[in-house]
PDB file of C-alpha atoms in Angstrom:
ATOM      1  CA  UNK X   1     -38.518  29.849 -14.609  1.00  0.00           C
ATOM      2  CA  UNK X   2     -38.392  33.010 -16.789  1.00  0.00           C
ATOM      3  CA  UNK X   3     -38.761  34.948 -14.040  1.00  0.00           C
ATOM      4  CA  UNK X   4     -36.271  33.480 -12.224  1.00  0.00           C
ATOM      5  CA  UNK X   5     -33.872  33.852 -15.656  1.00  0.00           C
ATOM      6  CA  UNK X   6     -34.776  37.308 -15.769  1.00  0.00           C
ATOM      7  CA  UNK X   7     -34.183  38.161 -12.162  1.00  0.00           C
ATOM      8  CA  UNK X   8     -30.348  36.715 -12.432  1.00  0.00           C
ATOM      9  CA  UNK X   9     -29.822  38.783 -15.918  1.00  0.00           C
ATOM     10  CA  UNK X  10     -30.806  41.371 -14.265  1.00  0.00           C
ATOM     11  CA  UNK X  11     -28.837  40.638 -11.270  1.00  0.00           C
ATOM     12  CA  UNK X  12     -25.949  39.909 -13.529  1.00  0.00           C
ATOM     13  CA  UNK X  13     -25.845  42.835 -15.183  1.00  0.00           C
ATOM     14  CA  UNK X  14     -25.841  45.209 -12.320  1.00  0.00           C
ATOM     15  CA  UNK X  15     -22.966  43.156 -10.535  1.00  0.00           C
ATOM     16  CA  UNK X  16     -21.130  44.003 -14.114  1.00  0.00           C
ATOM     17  CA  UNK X  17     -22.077  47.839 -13.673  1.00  0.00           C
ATOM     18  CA  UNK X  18     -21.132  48.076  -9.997  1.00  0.00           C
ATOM     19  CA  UNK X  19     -17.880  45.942 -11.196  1.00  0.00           C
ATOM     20  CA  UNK X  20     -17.228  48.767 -13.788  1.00  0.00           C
ATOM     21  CA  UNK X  21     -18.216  52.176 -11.147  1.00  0.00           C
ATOM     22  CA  UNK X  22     -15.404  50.388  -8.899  1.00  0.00           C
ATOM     23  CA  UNK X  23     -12.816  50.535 -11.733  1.00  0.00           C
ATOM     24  CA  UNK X  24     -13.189  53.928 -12.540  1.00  0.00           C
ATOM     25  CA  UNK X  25     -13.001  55.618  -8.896  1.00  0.00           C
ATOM     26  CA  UNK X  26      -9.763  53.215  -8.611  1.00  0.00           C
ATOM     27  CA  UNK X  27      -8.043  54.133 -11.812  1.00  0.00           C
ATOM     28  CA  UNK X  28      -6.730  58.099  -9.056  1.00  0.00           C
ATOM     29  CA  UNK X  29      -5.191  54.858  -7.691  1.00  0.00           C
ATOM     30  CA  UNK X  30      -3.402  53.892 -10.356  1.00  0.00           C
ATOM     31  CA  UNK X  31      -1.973  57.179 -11.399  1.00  0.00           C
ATOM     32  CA  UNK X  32      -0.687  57.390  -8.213  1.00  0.00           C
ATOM     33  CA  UNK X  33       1.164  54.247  -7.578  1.00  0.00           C
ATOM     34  CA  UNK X  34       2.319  53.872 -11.244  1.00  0.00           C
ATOM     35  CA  UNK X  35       3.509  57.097 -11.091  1.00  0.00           C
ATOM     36  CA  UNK X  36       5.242  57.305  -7.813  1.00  0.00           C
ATOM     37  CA  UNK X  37       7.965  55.091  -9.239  1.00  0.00           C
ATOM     38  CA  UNK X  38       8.549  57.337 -12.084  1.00  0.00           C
ATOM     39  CA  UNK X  39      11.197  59.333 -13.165  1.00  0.00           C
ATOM     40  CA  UNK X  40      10.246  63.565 -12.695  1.00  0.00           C
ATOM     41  CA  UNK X  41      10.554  63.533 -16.943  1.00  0.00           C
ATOM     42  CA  UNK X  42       8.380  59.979 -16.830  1.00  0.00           C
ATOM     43  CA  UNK X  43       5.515  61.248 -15.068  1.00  0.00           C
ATOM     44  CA  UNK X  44       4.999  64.342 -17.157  1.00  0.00           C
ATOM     45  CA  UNK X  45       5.762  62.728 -20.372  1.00  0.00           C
ATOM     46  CA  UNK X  46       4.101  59.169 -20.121  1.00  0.00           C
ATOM     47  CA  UNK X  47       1.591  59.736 -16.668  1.00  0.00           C
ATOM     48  CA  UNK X  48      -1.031  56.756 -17.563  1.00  0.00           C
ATOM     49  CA  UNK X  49       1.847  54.637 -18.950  1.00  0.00           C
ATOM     50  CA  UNK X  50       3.709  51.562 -16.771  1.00  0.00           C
ATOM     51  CA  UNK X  51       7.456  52.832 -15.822  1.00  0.00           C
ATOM     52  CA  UNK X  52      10.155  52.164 -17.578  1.00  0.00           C
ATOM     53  CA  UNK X  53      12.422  51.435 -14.902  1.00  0.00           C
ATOM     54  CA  UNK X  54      11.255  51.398 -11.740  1.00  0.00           C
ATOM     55  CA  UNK X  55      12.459  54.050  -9.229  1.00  0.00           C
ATOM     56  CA  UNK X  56      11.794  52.904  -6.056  1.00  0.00           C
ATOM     57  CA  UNK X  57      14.518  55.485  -4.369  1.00  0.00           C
ATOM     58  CA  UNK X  58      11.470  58.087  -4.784  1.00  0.00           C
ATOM     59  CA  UNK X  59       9.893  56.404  -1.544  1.00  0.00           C
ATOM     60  CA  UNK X  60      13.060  56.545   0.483  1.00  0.00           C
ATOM     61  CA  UNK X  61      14.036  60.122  -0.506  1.00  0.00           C
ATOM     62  CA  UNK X  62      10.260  61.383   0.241  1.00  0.00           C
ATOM     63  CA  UNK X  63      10.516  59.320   3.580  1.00  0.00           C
ATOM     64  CA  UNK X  64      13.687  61.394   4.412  1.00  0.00           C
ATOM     65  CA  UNK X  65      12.336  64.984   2.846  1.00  0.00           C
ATOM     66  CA  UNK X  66       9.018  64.707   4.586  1.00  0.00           C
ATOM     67  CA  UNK X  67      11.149  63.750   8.307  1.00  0.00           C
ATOM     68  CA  UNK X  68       8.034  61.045   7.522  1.00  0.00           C
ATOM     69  CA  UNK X  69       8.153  59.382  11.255  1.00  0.00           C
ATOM     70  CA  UNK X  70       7.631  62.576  13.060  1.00  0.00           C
ATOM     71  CA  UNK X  71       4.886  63.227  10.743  1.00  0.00           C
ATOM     72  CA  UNK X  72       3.165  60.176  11.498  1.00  0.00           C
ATOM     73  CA  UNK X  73       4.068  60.276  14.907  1.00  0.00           C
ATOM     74  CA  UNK X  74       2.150  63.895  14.992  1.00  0.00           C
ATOM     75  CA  UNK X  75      -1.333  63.006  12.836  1.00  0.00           C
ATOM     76  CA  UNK X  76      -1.473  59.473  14.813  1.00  0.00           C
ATOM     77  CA  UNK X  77      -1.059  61.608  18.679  1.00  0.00           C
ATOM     78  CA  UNK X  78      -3.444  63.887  16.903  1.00  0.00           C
ATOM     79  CA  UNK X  79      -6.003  61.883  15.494  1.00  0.00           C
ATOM     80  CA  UNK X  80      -6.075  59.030  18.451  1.00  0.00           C
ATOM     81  CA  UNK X  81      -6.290  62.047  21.345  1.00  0.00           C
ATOM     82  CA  UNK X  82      -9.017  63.887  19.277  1.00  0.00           C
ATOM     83  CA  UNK X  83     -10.908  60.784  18.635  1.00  0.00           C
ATOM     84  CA  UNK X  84     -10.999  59.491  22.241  1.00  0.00           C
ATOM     85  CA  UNK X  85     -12.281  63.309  23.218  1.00  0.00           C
ATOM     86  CA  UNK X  86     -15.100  62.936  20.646  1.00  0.00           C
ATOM     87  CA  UNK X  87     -15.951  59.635  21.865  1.00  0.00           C
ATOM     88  CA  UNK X  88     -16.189  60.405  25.488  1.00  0.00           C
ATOM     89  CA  UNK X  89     -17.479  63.658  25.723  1.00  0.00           C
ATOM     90  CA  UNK X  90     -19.987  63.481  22.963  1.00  0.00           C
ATOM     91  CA  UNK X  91     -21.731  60.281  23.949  1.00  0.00           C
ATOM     92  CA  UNK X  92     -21.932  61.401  27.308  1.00  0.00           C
ATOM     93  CA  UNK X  93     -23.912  64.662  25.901  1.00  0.00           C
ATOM     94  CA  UNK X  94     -25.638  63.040  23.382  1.00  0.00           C
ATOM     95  CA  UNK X  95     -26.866  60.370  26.408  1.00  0.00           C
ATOM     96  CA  UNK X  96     -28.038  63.259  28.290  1.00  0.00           C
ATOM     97  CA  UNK X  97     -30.058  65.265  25.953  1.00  0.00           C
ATOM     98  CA  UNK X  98     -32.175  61.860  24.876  1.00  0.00           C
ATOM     99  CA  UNK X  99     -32.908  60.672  28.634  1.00  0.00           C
ATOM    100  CA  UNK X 100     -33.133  64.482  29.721  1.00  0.00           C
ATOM    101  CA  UNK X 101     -35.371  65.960  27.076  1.00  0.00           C
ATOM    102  CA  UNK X 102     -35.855  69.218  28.963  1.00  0.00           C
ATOM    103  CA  UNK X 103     -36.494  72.382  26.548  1.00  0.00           C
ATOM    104  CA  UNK X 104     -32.974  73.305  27.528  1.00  0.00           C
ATOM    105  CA  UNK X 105     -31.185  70.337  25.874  1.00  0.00           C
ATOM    106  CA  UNK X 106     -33.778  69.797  22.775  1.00  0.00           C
ATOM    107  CA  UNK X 107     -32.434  73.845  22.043  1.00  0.00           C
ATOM    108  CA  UNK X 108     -28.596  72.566  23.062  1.00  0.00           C
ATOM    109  CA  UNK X 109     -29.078  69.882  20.250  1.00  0.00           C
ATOM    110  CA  UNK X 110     -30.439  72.418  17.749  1.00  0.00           C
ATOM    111  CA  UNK X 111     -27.798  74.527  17.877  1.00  0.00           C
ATOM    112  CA  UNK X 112     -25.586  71.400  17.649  1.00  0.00           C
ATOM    113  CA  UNK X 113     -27.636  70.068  14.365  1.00  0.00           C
ATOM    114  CA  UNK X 114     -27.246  73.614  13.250  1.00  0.00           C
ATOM    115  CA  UNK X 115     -23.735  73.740  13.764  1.00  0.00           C
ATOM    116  CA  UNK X 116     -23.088  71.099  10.981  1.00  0.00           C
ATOM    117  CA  UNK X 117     -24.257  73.272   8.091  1.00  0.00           C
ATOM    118  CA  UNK X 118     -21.623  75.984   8.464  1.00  0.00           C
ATOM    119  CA  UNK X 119     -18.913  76.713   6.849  1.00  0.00           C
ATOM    120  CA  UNK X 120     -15.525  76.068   8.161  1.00  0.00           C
ATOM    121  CA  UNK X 121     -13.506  79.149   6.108  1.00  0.00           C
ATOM    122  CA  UNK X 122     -16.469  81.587   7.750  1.00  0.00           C
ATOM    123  CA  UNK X 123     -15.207  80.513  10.811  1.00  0.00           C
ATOM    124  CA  UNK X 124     -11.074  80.453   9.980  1.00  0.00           C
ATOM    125  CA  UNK X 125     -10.300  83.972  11.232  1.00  0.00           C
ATOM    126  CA  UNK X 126     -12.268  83.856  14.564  1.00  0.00           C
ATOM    127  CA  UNK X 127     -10.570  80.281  15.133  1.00  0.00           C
ATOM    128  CA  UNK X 128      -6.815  81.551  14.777  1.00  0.00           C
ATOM    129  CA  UNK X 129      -7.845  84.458  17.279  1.00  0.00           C
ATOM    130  CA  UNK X 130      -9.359  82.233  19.902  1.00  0.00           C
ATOM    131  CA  UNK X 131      -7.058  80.000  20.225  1.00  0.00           C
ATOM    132  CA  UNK X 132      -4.152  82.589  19.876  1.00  0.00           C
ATOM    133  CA  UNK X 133      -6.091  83.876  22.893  1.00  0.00           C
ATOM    134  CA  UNK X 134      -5.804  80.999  24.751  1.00  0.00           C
ATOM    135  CA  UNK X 135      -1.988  79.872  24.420  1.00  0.00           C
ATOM    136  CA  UNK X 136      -1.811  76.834  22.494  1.00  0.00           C
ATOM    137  CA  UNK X 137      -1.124  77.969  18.755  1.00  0.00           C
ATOM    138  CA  UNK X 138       1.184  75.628  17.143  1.00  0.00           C
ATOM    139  CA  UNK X 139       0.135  72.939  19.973  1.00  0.00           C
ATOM    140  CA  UNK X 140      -0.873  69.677  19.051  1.00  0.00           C
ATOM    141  CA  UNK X 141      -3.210  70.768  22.228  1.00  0.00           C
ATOM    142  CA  UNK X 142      -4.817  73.814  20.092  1.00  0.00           C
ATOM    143  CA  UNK X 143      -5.441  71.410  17.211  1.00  0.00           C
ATOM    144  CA  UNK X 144      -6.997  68.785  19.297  1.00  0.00           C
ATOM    145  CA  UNK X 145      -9.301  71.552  20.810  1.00  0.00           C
ATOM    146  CA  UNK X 146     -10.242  72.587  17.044  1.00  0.00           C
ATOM    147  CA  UNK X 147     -10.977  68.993  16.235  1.00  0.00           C
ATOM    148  CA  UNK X 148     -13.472  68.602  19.529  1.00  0.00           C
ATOM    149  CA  UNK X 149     -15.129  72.036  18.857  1.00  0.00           C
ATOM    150  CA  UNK X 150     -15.489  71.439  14.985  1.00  0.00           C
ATOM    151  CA  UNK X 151     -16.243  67.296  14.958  1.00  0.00           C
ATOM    152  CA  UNK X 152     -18.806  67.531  18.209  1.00  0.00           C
ATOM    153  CA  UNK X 153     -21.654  68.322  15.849  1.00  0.00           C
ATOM    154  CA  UNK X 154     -21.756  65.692  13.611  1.00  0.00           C
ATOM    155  CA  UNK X 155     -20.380  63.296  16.549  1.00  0.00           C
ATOM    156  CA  UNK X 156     -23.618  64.240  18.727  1.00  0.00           C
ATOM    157  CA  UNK X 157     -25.834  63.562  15.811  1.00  0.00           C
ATOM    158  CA  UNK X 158     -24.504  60.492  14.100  1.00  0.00           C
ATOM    159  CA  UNK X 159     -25.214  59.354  18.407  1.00  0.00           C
ATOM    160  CA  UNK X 160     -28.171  60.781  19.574  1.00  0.00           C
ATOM    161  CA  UNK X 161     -29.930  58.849  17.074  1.00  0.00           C
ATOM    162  CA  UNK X 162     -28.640  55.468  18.189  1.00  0.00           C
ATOM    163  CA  UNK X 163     -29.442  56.147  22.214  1.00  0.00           C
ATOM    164  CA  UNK X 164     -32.758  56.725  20.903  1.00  0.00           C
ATOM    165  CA  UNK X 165     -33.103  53.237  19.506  1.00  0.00           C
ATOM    166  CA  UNK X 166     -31.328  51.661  23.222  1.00  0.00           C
ATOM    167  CA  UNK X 167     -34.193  50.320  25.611  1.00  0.00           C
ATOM    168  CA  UNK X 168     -34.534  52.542  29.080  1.00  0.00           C
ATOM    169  CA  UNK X 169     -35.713  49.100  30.537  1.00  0.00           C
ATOM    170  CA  UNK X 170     -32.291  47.908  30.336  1.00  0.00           C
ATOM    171  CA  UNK X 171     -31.144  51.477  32.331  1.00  0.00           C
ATOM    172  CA  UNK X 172     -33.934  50.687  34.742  1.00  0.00           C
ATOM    173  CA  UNK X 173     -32.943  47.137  35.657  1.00  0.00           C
ATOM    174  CA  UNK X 174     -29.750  48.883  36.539  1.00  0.00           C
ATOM    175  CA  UNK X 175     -31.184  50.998  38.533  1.00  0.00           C
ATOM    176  CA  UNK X 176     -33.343  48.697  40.810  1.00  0.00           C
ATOM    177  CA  UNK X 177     -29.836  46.751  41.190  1.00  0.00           C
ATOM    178  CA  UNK X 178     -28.219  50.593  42.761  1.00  0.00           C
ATOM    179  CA  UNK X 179     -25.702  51.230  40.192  1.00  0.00           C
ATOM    180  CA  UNK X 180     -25.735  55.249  39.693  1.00  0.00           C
ATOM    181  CA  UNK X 181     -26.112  57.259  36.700  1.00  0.00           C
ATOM    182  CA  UNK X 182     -22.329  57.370  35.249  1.00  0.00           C
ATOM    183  CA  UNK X 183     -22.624  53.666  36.298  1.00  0.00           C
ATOM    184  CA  UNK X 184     -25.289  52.753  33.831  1.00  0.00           C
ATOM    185  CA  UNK X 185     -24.066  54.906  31.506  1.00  0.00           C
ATOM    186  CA  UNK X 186     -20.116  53.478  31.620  1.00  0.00           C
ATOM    187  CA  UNK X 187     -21.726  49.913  31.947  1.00  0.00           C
ATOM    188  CA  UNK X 188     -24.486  49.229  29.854  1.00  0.00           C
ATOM    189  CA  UNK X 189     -25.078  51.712  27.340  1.00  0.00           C
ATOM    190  CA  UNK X 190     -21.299  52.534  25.909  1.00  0.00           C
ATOM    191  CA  UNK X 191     -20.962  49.104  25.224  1.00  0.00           C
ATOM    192  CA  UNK X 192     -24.424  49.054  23.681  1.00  0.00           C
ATOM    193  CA  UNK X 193     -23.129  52.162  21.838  1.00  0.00           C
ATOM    194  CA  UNK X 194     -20.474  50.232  20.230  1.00  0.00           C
ATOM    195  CA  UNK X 195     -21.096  50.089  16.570  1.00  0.00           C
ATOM    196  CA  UNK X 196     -22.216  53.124  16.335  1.00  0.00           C
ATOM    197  CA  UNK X 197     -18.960  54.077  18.323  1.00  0.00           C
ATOM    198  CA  UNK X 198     -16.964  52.611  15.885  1.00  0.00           C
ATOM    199  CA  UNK X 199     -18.596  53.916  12.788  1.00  0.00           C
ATOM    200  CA  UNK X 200     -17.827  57.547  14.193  1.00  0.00           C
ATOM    201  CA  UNK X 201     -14.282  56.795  14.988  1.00  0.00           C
ATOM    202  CA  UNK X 202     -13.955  55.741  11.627  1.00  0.00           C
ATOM    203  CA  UNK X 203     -15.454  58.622   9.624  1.00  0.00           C
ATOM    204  CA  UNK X 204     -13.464  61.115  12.231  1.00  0.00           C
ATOM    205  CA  UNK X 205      -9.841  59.311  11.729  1.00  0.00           C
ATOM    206  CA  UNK X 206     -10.895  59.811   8.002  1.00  0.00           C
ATOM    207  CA  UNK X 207     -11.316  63.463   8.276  1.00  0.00           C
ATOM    208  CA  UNK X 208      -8.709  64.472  10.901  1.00  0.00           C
ATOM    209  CA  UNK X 209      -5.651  62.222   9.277  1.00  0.00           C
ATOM    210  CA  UNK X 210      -6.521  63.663   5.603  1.00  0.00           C
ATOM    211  CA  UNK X 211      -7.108  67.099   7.000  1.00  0.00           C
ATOM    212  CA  UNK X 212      -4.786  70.151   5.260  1.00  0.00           C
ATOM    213  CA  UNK X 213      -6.990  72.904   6.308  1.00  0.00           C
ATOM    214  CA  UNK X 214      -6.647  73.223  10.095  1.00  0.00           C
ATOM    215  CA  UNK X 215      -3.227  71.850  10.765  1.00  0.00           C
ATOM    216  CA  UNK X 216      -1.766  74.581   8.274  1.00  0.00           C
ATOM    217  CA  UNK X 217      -3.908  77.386  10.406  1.00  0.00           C
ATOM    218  CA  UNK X 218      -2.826  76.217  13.853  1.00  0.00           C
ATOM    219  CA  UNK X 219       0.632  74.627  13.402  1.00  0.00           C
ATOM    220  CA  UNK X 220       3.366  76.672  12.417  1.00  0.00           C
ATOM    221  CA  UNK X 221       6.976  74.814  13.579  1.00  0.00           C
ATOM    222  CA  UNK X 222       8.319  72.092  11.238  1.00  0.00           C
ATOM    223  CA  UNK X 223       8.729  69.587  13.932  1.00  0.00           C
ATOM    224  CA  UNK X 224       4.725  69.841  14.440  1.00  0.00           C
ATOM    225  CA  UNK X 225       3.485  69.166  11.156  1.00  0.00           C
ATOM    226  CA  UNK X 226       1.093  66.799  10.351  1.00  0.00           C
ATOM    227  CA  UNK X 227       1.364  63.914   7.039  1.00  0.00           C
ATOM    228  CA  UNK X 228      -0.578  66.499   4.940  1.00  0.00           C
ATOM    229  CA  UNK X 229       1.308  69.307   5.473  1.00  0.00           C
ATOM    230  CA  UNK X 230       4.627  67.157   5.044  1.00  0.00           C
ATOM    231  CA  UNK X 231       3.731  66.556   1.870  1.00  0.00           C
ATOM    232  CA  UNK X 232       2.705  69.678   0.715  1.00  0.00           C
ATOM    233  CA  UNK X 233       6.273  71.108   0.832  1.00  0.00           C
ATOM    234  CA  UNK X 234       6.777  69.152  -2.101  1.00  0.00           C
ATOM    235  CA  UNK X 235       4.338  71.785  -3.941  1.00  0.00           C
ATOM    236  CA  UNK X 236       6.279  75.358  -4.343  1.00  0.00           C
ATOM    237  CA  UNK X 237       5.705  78.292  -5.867  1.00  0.00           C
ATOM    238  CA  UNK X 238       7.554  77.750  -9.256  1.00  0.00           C
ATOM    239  CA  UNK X 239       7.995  74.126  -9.061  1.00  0.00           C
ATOM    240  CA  UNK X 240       6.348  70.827  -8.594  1.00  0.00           C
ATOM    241  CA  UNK X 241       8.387  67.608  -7.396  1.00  0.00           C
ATOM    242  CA  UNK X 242       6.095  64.696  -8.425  1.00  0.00           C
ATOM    243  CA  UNK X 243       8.515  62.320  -8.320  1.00  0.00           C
ATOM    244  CA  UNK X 244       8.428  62.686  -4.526  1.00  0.00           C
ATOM    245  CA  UNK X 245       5.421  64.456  -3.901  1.00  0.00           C
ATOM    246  CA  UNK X 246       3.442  61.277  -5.620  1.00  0.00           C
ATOM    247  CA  UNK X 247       5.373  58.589  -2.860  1.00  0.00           C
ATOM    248  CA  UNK X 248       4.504  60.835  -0.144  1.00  0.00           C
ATOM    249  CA  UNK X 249       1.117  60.921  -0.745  1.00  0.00           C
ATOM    250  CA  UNK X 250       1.273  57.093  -1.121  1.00  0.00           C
ATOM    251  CA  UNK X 251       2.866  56.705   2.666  1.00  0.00           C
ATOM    252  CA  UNK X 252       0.469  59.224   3.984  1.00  0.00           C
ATOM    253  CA  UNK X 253      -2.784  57.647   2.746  1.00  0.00           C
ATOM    254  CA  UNK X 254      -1.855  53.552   3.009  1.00  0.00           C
ATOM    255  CA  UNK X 255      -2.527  53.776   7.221  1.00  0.00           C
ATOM    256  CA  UNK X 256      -5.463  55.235   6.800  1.00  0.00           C
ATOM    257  CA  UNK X 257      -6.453  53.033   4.149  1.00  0.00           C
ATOM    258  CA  UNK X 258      -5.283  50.243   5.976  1.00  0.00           C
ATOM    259  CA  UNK X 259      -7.431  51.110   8.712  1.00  0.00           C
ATOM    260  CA  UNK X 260     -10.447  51.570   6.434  1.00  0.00           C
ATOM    261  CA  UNK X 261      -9.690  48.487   5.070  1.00  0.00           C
ATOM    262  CA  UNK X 262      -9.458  46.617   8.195  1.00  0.00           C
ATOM    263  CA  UNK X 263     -12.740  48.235   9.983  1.00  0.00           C
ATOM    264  CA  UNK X 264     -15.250  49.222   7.352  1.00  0.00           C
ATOM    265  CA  UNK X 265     -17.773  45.997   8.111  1.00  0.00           C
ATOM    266  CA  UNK X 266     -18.494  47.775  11.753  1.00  0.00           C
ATOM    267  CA  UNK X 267     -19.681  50.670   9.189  1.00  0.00           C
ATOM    268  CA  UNK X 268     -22.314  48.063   8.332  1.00  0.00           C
ATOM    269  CA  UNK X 269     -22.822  46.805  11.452  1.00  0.00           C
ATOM    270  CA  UNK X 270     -23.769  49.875  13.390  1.00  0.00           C
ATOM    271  CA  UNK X 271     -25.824  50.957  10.350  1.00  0.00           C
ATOM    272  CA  UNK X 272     -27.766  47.456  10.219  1.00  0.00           C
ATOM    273  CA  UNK X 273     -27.950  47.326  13.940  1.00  0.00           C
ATOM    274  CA  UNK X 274     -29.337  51.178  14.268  1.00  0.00           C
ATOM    275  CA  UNK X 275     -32.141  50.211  11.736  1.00  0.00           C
ATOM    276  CA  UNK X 276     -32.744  46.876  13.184  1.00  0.00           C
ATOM    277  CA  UNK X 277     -33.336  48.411  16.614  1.00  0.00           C
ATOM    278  CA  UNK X 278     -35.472  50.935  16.369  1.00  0.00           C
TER     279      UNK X 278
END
């Protein structure tokens, strides 16, 4: 019994501290909503404080400033298109290099794994020339490109290890009933690929939808910006609108929450599942 008592203290008391970690990382949360209904004089005078009258005309005039439908129309194009790419291509190549272990393909995943640890800004200059070069600067096409050359490596990995764990028996049965390589591979493993699948969408519609960096290299027109850059107009030289800048950010961030929201127990699953497997 006093083990038991002490295991549920115990048990109790991290719950409490786990309760208390989620508070703080929500209270950015609070600032922001709170504040986004603020006054411009509110929010710099009384920023942890509940408004004192409610201004909910900051969403509508940020929704207007920020043109926000085109916005959202460009980062969803951008970030469903790029995602699909990933999906497709990289499985496909990740699928290869784990059934095909030839020296070639064990160096072609090397230089993928090594890919991951550099630096984006090392490579900022060379990326605006290339794809200068090739005709599609401030293209939602040029972007998407960026996305696939810059999200393979991670998208590879994050797979490769999951094919690992999928049985070649299964691919083999297949086999003795005639169905061809893209046929196994369309038909039994992508759908056995599916949690993992998921999981990557997720983290990639995380990092593409928040993403300032890229967009602001590659897209140049005002009809092709992205949510991020939308609301960074808010943020001049000399001046700082809060009072809209603060609602923006708050339309820009609920769909991907949302999302998060909606999908983040396939996270789980494809993590449980790739343990479980192997």
């Amino acid at each position: 019994m006093d083990t038991i008592k002490k295991y549920r203290s115990s048990y109790f008391l991290i719950e409490i501290i786990l309760i208390l970690l989620g508070l703080v990382f929500l209270i950015p949360f609070y600032f922001l909503l709170v504040n986004s209904v603020k006054e411009f004089g509110e929010i710099l005078t009384n920023s942890a404080g509940w408004p004192a009258a409610y201004k909910w005309s900051n969403y509508t005039e940020a929704w207007t400033k920020t043109t926000f439908p085109q916005a959202f129309g460009n980062s969803l194009i951008i970030t469903i298109i790029s995602n699909a790419l990933l999906v497709l291509m990289c499985s496909m190549a990740a699928y290869r290099m784990v059934r095909h272990a030839t020296l070639f393909n064990k160096l072609l995943y090397g230089a993928f794994v090594a890919a991951m640890v550099i630096p984006f800004q090392s490579l900022m200059i060379p990326l605006v020339k290339v794809v200068s070069m090739l005709g599609v600067m401030d293209t939602r096409t040029g972007l998407v490109l960026c996305y696939l050359g810059f999200g393979a490596p991670i998208t590879v990995f994050l797979l490769h290890g999951f094919v690992k764990t999928v049985p070649v028996d299964i691919e083999e049965a297949g086999r003795v009933d005639g169905s061809s390589t893209f046929g196994i591979f369309f038909r039994i493993v992508l759908p056995l690929m599916q949690p993992i699948i998921v999981t990557v969408i997720i983290l990639n519609t995380l990092w593409i939808w928040n993403d300032y960096l890229m967009p602001s290299l590659i897209l140049q027109s005002p009809e092709m910006r992205t949510i991020p850059i939308a609301t960074y107009a808010f943020f001049g030289q000399f001046t700082k609108q809060w009072d809209l800048a603060l609602p923006g950010l708050v339309l820009g961030i609920a769909p991907v929450v949302i999302f998060f929201l909606a999908m983040q127990k396939y996270i789980i699953e494809g993590i449980a599942q790739g343990s479980v497997k192997g």
